[in-house]
Coordinates of C-alpha atoms and ligand atoms in Angstrom, one line a residue:
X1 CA 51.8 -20.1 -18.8
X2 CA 49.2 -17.9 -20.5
X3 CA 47.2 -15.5 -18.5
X4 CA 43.6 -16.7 -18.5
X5 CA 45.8 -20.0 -16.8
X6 CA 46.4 -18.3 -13.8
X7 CA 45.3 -18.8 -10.2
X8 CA 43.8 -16.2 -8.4
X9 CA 46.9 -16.5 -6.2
X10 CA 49.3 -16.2 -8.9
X11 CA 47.7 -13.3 -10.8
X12 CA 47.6 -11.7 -7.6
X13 CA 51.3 -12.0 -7.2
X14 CA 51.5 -10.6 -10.6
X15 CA 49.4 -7.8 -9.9
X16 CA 51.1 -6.9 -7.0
X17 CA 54.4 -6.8 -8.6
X18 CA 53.1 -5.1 -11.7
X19 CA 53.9 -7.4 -13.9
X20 CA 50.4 -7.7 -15.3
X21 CA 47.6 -5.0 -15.0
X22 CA 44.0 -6.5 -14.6
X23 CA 42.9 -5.2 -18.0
X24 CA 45.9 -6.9 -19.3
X25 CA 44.2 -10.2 -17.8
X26 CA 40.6 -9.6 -18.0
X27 CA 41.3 -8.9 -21.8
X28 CA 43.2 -12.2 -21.7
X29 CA 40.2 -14.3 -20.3
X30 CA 37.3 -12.3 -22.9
X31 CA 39.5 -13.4 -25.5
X32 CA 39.6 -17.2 -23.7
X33 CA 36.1 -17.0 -23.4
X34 CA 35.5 -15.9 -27.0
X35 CA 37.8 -18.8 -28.2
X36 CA 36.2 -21.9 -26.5
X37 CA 32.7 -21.0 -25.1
X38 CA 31.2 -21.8 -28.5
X39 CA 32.1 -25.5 -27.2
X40 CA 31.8 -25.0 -23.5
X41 CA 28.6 -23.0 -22.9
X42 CA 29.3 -22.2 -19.5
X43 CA 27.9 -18.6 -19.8
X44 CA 24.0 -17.4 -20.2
X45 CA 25.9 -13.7 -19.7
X46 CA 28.9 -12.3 -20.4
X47 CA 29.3 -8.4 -20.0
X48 CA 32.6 -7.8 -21.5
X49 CA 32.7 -4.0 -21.4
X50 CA 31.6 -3.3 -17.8
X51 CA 34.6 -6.3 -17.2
X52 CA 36.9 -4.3 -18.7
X53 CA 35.7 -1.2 -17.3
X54 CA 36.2 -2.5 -13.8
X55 CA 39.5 -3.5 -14.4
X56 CA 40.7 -0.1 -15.8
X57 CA 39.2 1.1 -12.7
X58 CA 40.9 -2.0 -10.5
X59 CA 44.3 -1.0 -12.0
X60 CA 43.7 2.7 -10.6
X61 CA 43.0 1.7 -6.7
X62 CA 46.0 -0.2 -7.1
X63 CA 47.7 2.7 -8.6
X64 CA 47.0 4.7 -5.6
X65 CA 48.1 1.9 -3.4
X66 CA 45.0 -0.4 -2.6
X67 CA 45.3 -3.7 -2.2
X68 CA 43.3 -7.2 -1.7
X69 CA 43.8 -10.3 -2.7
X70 CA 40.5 -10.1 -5.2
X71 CA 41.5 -6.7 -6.8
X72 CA 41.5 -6.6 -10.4
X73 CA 40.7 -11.0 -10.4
X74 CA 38.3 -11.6 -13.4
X75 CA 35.7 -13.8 -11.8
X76 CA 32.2 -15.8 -12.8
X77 CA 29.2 -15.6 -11.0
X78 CA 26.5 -18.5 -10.9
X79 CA 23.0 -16.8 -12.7
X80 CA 21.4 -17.2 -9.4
X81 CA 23.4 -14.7 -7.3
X82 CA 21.7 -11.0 -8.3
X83 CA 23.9 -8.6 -9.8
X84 CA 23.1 -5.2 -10.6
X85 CA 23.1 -3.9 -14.0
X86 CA 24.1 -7.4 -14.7
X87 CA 20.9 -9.3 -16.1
X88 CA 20.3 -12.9 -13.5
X89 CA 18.0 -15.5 -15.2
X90 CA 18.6 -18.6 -12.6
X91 CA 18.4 -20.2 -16.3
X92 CA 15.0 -19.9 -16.5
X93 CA 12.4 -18.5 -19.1
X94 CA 10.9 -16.9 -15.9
X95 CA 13.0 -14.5 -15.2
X96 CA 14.6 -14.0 -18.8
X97 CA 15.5 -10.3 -19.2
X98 CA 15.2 -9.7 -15.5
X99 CA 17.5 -6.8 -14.4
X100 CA 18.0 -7.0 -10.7
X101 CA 17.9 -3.4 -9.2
X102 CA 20.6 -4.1 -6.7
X103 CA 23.7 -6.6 -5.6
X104 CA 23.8 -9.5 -4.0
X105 CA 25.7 -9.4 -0.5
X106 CA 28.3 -12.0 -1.9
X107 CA 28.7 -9.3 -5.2
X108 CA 28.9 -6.1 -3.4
X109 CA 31.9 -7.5 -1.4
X110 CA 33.2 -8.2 -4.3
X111 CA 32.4 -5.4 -5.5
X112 CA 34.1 -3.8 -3.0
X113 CA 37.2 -5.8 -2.6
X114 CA 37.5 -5.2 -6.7
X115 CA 37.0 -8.5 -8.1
X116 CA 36.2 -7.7 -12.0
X117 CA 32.7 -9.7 -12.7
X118 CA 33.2 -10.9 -16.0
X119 CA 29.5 -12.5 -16.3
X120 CA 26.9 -15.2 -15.2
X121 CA 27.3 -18.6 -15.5
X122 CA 24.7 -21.3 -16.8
X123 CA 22.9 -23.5 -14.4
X124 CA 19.9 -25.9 -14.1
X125 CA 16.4 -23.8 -13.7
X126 CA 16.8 -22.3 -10.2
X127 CA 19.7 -24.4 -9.0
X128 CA 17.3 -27.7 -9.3
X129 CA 19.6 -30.5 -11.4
X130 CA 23.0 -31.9 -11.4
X131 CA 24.3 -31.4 -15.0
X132 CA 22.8 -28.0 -16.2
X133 CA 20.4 -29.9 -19.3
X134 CA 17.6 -28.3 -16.9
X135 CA 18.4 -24.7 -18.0
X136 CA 16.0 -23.3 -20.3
X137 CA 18.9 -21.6 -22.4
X138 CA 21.5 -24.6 -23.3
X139 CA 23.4 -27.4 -21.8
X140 CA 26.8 -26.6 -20.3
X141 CA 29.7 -29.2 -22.2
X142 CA 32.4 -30.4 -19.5
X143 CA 35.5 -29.6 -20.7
X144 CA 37.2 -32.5 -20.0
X145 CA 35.0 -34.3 -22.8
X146 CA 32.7 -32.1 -24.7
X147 CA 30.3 -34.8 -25.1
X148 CA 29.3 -35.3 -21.5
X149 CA 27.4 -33.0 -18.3
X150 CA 30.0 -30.9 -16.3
X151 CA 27.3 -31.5 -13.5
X152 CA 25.1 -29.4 -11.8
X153 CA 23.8 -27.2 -10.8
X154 CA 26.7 -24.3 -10.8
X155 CA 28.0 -26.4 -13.8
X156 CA 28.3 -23.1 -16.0
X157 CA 30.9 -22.1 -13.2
X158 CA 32.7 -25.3 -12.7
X159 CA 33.6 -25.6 -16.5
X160 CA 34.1 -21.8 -16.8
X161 CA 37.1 -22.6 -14.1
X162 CA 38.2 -25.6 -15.5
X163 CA 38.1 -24.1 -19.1
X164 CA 40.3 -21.1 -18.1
X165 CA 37.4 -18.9 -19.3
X166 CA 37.7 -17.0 -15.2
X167 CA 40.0 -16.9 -13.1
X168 CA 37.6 -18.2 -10.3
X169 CA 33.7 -18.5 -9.8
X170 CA 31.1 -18.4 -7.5
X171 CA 28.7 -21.0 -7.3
X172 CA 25.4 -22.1 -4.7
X173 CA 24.8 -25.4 -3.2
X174 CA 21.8 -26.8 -2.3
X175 CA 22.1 -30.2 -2.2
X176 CA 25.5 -30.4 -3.6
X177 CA 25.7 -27.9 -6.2
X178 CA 28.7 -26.6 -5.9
X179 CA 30.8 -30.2 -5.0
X180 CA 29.1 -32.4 -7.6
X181 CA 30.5 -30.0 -11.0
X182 CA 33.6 -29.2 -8.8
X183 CA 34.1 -32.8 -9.0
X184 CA 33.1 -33.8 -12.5
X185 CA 35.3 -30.7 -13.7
X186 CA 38.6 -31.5 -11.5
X187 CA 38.5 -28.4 -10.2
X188 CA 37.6 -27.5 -6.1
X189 CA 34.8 -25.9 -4.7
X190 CA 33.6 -24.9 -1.2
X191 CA 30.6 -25.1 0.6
X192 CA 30.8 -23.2 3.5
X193 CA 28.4 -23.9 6.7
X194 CA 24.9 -22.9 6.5
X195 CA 25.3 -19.6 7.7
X196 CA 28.7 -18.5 7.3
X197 CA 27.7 -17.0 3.8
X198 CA 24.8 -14.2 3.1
X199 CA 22.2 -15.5 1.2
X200 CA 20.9 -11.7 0.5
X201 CA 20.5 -11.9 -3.4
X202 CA 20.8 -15.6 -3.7
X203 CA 17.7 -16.4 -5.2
X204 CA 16.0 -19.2 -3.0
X205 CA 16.0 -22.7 -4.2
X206 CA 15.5 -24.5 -0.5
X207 CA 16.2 -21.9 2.0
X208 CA 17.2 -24.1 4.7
X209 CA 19.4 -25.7 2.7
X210 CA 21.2 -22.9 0.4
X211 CA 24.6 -21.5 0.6
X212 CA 27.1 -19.6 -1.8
X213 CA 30.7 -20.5 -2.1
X214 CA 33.2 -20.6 -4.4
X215 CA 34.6 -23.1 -7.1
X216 CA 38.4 -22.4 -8.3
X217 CA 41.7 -23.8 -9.9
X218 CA 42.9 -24.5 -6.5
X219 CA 42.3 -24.7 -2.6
X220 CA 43.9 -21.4 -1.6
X221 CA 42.1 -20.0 -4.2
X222 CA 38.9 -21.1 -2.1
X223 CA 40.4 -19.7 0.8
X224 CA 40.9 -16.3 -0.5
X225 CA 37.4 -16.1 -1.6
X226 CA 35.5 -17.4 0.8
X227 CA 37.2 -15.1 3.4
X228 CA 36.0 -12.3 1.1
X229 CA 32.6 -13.5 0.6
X230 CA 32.0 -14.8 4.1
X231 CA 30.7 -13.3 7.7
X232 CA 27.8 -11.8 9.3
X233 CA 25.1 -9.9 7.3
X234 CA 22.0 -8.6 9.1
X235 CA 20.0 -8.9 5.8
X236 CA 20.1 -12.6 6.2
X237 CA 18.2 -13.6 9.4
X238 CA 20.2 -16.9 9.3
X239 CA 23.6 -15.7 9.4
X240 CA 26.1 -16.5 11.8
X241 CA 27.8 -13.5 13.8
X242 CA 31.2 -15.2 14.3
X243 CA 34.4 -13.9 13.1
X244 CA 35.7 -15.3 9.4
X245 CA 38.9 -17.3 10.6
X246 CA 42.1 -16.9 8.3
X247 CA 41.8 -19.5 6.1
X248 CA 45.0 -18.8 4.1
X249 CA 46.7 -18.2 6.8
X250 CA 46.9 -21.5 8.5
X251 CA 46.5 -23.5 5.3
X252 CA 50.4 -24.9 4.8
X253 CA 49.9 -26.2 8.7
X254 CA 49.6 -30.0 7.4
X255 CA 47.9 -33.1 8.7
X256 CA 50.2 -34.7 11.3
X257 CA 47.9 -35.9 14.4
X258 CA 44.3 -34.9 12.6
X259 CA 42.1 -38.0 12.5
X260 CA 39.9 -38.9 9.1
X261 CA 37.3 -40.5 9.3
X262 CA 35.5 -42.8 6.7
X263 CA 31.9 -43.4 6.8
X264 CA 31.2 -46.9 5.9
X265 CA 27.7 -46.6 4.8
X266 CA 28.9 -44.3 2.2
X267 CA 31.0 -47.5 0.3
X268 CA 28.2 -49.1 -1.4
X269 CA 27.0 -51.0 -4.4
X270 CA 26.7 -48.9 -7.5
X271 CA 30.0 -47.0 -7.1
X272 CA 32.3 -46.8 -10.2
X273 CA 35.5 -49.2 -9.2
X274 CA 37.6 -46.3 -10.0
X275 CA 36.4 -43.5 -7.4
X276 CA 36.7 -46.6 -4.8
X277 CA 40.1 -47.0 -5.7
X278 CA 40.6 -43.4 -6.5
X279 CA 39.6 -42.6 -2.8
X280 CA 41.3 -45.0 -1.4
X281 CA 44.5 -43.9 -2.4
X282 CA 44.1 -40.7 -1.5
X283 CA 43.8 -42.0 2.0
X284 CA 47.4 -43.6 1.7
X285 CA 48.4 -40.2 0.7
X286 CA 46.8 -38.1 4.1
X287 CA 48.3 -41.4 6.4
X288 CA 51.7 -40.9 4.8
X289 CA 51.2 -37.2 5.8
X290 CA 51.2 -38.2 9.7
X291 CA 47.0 -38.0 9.1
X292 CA 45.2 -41.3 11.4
X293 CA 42.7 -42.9 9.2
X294 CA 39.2 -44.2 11.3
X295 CA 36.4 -45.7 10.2
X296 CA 33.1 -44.4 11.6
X297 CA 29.0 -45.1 11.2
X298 CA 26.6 -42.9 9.7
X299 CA 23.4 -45.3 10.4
X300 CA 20.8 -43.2 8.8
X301 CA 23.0 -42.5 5.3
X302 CA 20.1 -44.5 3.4
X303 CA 17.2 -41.9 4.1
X304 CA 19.3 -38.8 3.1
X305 CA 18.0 -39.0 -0.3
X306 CA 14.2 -39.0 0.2
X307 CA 14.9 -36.5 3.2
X308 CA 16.5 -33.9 1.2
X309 CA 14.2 -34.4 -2.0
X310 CA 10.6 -34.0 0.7
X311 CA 12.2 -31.2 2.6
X312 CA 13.9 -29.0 -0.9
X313 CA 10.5 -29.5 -2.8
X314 CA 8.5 -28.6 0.1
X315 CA 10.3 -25.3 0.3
X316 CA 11.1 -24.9 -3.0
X317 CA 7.0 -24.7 -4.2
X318 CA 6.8 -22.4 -1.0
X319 CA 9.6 -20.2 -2.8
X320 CA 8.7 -20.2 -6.2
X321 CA 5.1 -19.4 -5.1
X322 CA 6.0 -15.3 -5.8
X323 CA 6.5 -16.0 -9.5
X324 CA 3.1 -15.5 -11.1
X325 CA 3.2 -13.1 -13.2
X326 CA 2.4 -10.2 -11.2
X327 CA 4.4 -9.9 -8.9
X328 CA 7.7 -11.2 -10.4
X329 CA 8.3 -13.1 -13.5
X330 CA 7.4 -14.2 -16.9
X331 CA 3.6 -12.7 -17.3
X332 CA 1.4 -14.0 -20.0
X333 CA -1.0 -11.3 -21.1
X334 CA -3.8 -12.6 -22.8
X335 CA -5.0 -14.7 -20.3
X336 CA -8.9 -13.3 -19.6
X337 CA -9.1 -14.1 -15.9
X338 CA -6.4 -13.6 -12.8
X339 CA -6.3 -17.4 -11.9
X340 CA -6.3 -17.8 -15.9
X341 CA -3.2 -15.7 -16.0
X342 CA -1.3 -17.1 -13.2
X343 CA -1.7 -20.9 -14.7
X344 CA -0.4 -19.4 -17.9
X345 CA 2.7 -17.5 -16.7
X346 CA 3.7 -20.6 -14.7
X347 CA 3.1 -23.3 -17.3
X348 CA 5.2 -21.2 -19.8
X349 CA 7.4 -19.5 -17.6
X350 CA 8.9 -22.9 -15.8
X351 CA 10.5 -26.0 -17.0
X352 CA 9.5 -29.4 -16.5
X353 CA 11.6 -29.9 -13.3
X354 CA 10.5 -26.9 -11.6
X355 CA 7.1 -27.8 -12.3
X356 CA 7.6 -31.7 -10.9
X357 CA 9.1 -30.4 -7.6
X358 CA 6.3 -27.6 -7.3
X359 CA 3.9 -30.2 -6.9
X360 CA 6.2 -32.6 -5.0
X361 CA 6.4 -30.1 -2.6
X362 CA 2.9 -28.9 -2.4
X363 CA 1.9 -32.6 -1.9
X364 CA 4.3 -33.1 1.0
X365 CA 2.9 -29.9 2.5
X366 CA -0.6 -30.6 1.9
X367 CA -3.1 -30.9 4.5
X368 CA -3.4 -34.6 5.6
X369 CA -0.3 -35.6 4.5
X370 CA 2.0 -33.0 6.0
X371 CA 2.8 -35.0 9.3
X372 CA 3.2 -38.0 7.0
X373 CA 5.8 -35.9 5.1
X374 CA 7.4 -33.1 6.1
X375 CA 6.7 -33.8 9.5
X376 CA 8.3 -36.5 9.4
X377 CA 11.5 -35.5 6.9
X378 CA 11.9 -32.9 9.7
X379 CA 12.5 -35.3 12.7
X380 CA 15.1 -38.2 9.9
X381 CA 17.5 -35.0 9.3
X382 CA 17.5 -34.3 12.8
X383 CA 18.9 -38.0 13.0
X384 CA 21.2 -37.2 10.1
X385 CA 22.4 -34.0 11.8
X386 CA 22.9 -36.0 14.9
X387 CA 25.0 -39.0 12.8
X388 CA 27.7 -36.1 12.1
X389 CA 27.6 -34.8 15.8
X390 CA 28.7 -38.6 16.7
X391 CA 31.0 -38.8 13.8
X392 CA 32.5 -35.9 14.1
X393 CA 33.8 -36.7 17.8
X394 CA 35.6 -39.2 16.7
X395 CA 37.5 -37.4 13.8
X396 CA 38.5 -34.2 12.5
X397 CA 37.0 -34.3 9.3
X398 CA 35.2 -37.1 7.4
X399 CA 36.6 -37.7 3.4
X400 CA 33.7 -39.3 1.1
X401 CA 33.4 -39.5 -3.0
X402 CA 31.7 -36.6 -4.3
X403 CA 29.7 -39.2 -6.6
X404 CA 29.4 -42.5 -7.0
X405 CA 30.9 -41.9 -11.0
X406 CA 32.2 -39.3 -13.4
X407 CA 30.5 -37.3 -15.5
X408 CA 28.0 -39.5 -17.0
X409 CA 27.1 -38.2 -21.0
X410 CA 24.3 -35.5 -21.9
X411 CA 21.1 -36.6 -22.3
X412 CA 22.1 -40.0 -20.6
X413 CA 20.0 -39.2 -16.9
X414 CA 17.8 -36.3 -18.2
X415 CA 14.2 -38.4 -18.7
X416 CA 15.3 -40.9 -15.4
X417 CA 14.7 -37.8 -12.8
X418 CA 15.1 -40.6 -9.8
X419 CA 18.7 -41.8 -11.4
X420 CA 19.4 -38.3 -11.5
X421 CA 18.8 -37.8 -7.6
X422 CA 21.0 -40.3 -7.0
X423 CA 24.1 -38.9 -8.4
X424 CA 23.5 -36.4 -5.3
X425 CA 24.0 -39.1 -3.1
X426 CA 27.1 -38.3 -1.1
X427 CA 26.7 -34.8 -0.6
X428 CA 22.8 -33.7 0.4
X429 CA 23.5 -35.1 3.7
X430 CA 26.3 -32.3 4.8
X431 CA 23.3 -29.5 3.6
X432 CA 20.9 -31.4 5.8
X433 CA 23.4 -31.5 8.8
X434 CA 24.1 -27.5 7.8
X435 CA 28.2 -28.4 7.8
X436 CA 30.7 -27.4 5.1
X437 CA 32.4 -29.6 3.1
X438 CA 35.0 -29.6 -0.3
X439 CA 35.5 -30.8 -3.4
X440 CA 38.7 -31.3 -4.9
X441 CA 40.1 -33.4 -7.3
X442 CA 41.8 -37.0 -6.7
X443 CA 42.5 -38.9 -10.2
X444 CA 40.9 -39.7 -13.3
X445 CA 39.0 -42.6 -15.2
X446 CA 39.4 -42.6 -18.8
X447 CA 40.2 -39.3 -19.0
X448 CA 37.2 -37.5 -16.7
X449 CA 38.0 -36.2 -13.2
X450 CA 37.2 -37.6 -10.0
X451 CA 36.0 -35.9 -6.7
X452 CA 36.9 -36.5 -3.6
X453 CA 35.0 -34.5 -1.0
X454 CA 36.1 -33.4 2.7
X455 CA 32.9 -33.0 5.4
X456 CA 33.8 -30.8 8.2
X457 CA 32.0 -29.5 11.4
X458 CA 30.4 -26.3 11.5
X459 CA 32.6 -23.2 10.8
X460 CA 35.8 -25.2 10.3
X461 CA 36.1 -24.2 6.6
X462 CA 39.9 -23.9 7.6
X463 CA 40.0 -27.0 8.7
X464 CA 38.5 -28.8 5.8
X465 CA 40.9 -26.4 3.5
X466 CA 44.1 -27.5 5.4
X467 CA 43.1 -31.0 4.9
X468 CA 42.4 -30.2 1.4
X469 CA 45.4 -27.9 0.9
X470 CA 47.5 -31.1 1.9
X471 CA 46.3 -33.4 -0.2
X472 CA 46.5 -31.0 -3.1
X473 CA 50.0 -30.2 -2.7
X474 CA 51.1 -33.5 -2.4
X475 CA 49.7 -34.7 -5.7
X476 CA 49.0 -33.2 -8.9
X477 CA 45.4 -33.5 -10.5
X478 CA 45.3 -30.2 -9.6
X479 CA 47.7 -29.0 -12.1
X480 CA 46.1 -31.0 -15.4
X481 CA 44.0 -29.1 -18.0
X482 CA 41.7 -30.2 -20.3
X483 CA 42.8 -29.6 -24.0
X484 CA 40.0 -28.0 -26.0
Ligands
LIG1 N1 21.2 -31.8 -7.6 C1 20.5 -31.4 -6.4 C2 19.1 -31.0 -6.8 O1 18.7 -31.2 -7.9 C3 21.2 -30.3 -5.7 C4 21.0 -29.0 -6.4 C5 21.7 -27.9 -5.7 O2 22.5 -28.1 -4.8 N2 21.3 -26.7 -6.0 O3 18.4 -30.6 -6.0

C-alpha cells in the first residue's frame, strides 16, 4: 500500500511506531496531489510549503513524546472553513484573494491536535449546489469517472478523499453537503447534530441549518475527527455544552438488539433500481448482524424540499447581505454613487445561484408575503422535526439512500436548478430536524458508488458510527479505489 492510501487510523499506527514520519507522508500526498489533480480538481488551494512545514514541526512534538490521533495527518479543508494565512474563497469571485486574519474553531483544534492542513478544497459558491459546477473557479471531476459531478457542495473534499490526494477532509452540510459527495465518491462523511460542531469561522450559508464534519476513507476515521473537531465553543451562541462521547471507543460494539428503521415515504418513484436494491441489501446485512429491521412513517417527507429551499434562501440573502463591497468582498470601484457601487460589486462579485437564492429569499421575507412564507416553512419543519421525534421512538436509527441516483454527468442538472434540488431529497430533512446522520458507501452501479445514509437522534454520533462501523466491516466498498 502507498502512503497517500492510508487511513488516518493506519498512518497513525505508523506514526506512532515510527515507521513513517509525517513529512515522509505529507510529501507522499503533495506528490499524489501533483499527479492527479490536473484531472480531479478538487483543490482551489493547496499550500504545500506551510504543509510540509507543519509536519517537520508535527514530527518534533512527537519527538518529544506528544501524541494524538490527528498529529502529523495531512488533511483537506472545505474553502468555506476560515484559515489563517491560508487564503478561503467559498469558491466565489467575492471573496477571491481574501486572507482570513484568524482560524476557524474547527482549524485551530486542529491546529492544536497537529493535523497538517495541506489546503482548501473546491465547492459550489458558498456551499449553495450539489456538484461543485457552481464554483466560480472550476468543476470538481469525481474520481470514480472523470466525466461526471462528485456532488456537492464539499465535492472538492469528497474527491480529494476518494482520490488519495488527503488523508481525510473536512467538509460543511447544509442541506446535505457533506452526505450527498460522501456518497457519489464511496467514501463516508459525518454530519454531526446541529450544535455539536463550532460554526466560528464557517462562513454562513443558512445558519440554522449549517454544521462542519468530516468526510474520510472510513468510519473510524470519522470518529477520530469528529471527537477532535467537536464540543462546546462559547463563540458560537448555538453550541451545545455536552461532553463529546468516545466515539472510537465503543465503535466495534455491533448491532445485536438495535432496531432500524425504514421510512417508507422515502421509497418513491424516481429512484435508480439499483440504490433500491443496493439498500436493500444492506439491510439483510445489519439483520444478519442480530440488527431488527422496522418500518416507520415520516408523513410530512413531501414538504421537506420546499421547506428547506424557503427557509436556506431566506437566511442565506440575510447572510450574504454583508458582502457589498465595503464592508467585505469583491468592491467595484468605478461605480459613481454608493447604491451604484453596491449593485456593481454584487452583480460581479456573485454567481448566478447566489444571485437566484438572494432574491428567493428576500421574497419569502418580504413584507406581505412573510407569514405566507417563512411563516409558514417555520411551523412544516416543526412537523418534520416532530416526524423524527415519533420515528425515532420506535428505532435506534433510521437507514435511507443518500440520493435517489449516482453521480449524474457534468453539465447534465446545471441549467434545471429545480432537478438539481431534488437530488437533495433524502438528506435536508435531518438539517431541518437539527439530527446527525452518515454517509457511507453500500455498492456500485456501473461502476459509480452508492450511498447509503444512517439518521440518528441528536448527539448520538456514536450511535450512528457503530451502526455504520458494522456495516462497513462486514462488507467491502469501503476498501475499492478508483483507478486514475
Ligand atoms: N445542495 C443543497 C443546496 O444547494 C445543500 C447544500 C449544502 O448542504 N451546503 O442548498
Amino acid at each position: 500500500m502507498e502512503l497517500h492510501e492510508l487511513t488516518i487510523r493506519q498512518a497513525h499506527e505508523l506514526l506512532v511506531g515510527r515507521e513513517i514520519s509525517s513529512v515522509d507522508l505529507t510529501a507522499a500526498v503533495l506528490a499524489r496531489i501533483r499527479a492527479v489533480e490536473d484531472r480531479v480538481k478538487a483543490y482551489i488551494h493547496v499550500s504545500a510549503d506551510s504543509a510540509l512545514a507543519s509536519a517537520a514541526e508535527a514530527d518534533r512534538r512527537r519527538a518529544a513524546g506528544e501524541d494524538h490521533p490527528l498529529l502529523g495527518i495531512p488533511l483537506a479543508i472545505k474553502d468555506v472553513i476560515v484559515t489563517q494565512g491560508i487564503p478561503t474563497t467559498c469558491g466565489s469571485k467575492m471573496l477571491q484573494g481574501f486572507m482570513p486574519p484568524y482560524d476557524s474553531m474547527v482549524v485551530s483544534r486542529l491546529r492544536r491536535a497537529g493535523a497538517v492542513i495541506l489546503g482548501k478544497t473546491n465547492t459550489d459558491e458558498f456551499a449553495m449546489g450539489s456538484t461543485t459546477e457552481n464554483s466560480r473557479f472550476h468543476t470538481t471531476h469525481n474520481p470514480w469517472d472523470l466525466s461526471r459531478v462528485p456532488g456537492g457542495s464539499s465535492g472538492g473534499s469528497a474527491a480529494a478523499v476518494a482520490s488519495d490526494e488527503c488523508i481525510g477532509s473536512l467538509g460543511s452540510d447544509t442541506g446535505g453537503s457533506i452526505r450527498q459527495p460522501a456518497g457519489f465518491c464511496g467514501v463516508a462523511g459525518l454530519k454531526p447534530t446541529y450544535g455539536r460542531v463550532s460554526r466560528n469561522g464557517l462562513v454562513a450559508f443558512a445558519s440554522s441549518l449549517d454544521q462542519i464534519g468530516p468526510i474520510c476513507k472510513q468510519v473510524a476515521d470519522c470518529a477520530m475527527l469528529f471527537e477532535t473537531i467537536a464540543g462546546y465553543d462559547s463563540k458560537d451562541s448555538t453550541s451545545v455544552d455536552l461532553p463529546v462521547p468516545d466515539c472510537l471507543g465503543g465503535i466495534a460494539d455491533g448491532v445485536r438488539g438495535l432496531r432500524l428503521g425504514v421510512p417508507k415515504e422515502y421509497f418513491v418513484d424516481g429512484m435508480q433500481p439499483e440504490v433500491n436494491q443496493a439498500i436493500q441489501k444492506a439491510l439483510k446485512v445489519w439483520e444478519s448482524l442480530g440488527a431488527e429491521i422496522v418500518e416507520v412513517s415520516m408523513p410530512h417527507t413531501e414538504y421537506c424540499l420546499s421547506v428547506y429551499y424557503l427557509l436556506a434562501t431566506a437566511e442565506a440573502s440575510a447572510n450574504l447581505a454583508r458582502f457589498d463591497g465595503i464592508r467585505y468582498g469583491y468592491s467595484d470601484h468605478h461605480a459613481e454613487s454608493l447604491w451604484d457601487g453596491y449593485t456593481a460589486s454584487r452583480t460581479e462579485g456573485f454567481g448566478a445561484e447566489v444571485k437566484r437564492r438572494i432574491m428567493l429569499g428576500t421574497y419569502a421575507l418580504s413584507a406581505g408575503y412573510y407569514d405566507a412564507y417563512y411563516l409558514k416553512a417555520q411551523k412544516v419543519r416543526t412537523l418534520i422535526k416532530q416526524d423524527y421525534d415519533r420515528a425515532l421512538e420506535q428505532c435506534d436509527a433510521l437507514i435511507t439512500p443518500t440520493s435517489p441516483t449516482t453521480a449524474y454527468g457534468i453539465g447534465e442538472k446545471v441549467n434545471d436548478p429545480l432537478e438539481m434540488y431534488l437530488s437533495d431529497i433524502y438528506t435536508l430533512s435531518l438539517n431541518l430536524a437539527g439530527l446527525c446522520g452518515i454517509a457511507i458507501p453500500c455498492g456500485f452501479a456501473a461502476g459509480l458508488p452508492i450511498g447509503l445514509q444512517i439518521q440518528g437522534n441528536a448527539f448520538a454520533e456514536a450511535e450512528i458510527m457503530r451502526v455504520a462501523y458494522a456495516y462497513e466491516q462486514a462488507t467491502e466498498w469501503h476498501l475499492a479505489h478508483p483507478t486514475l
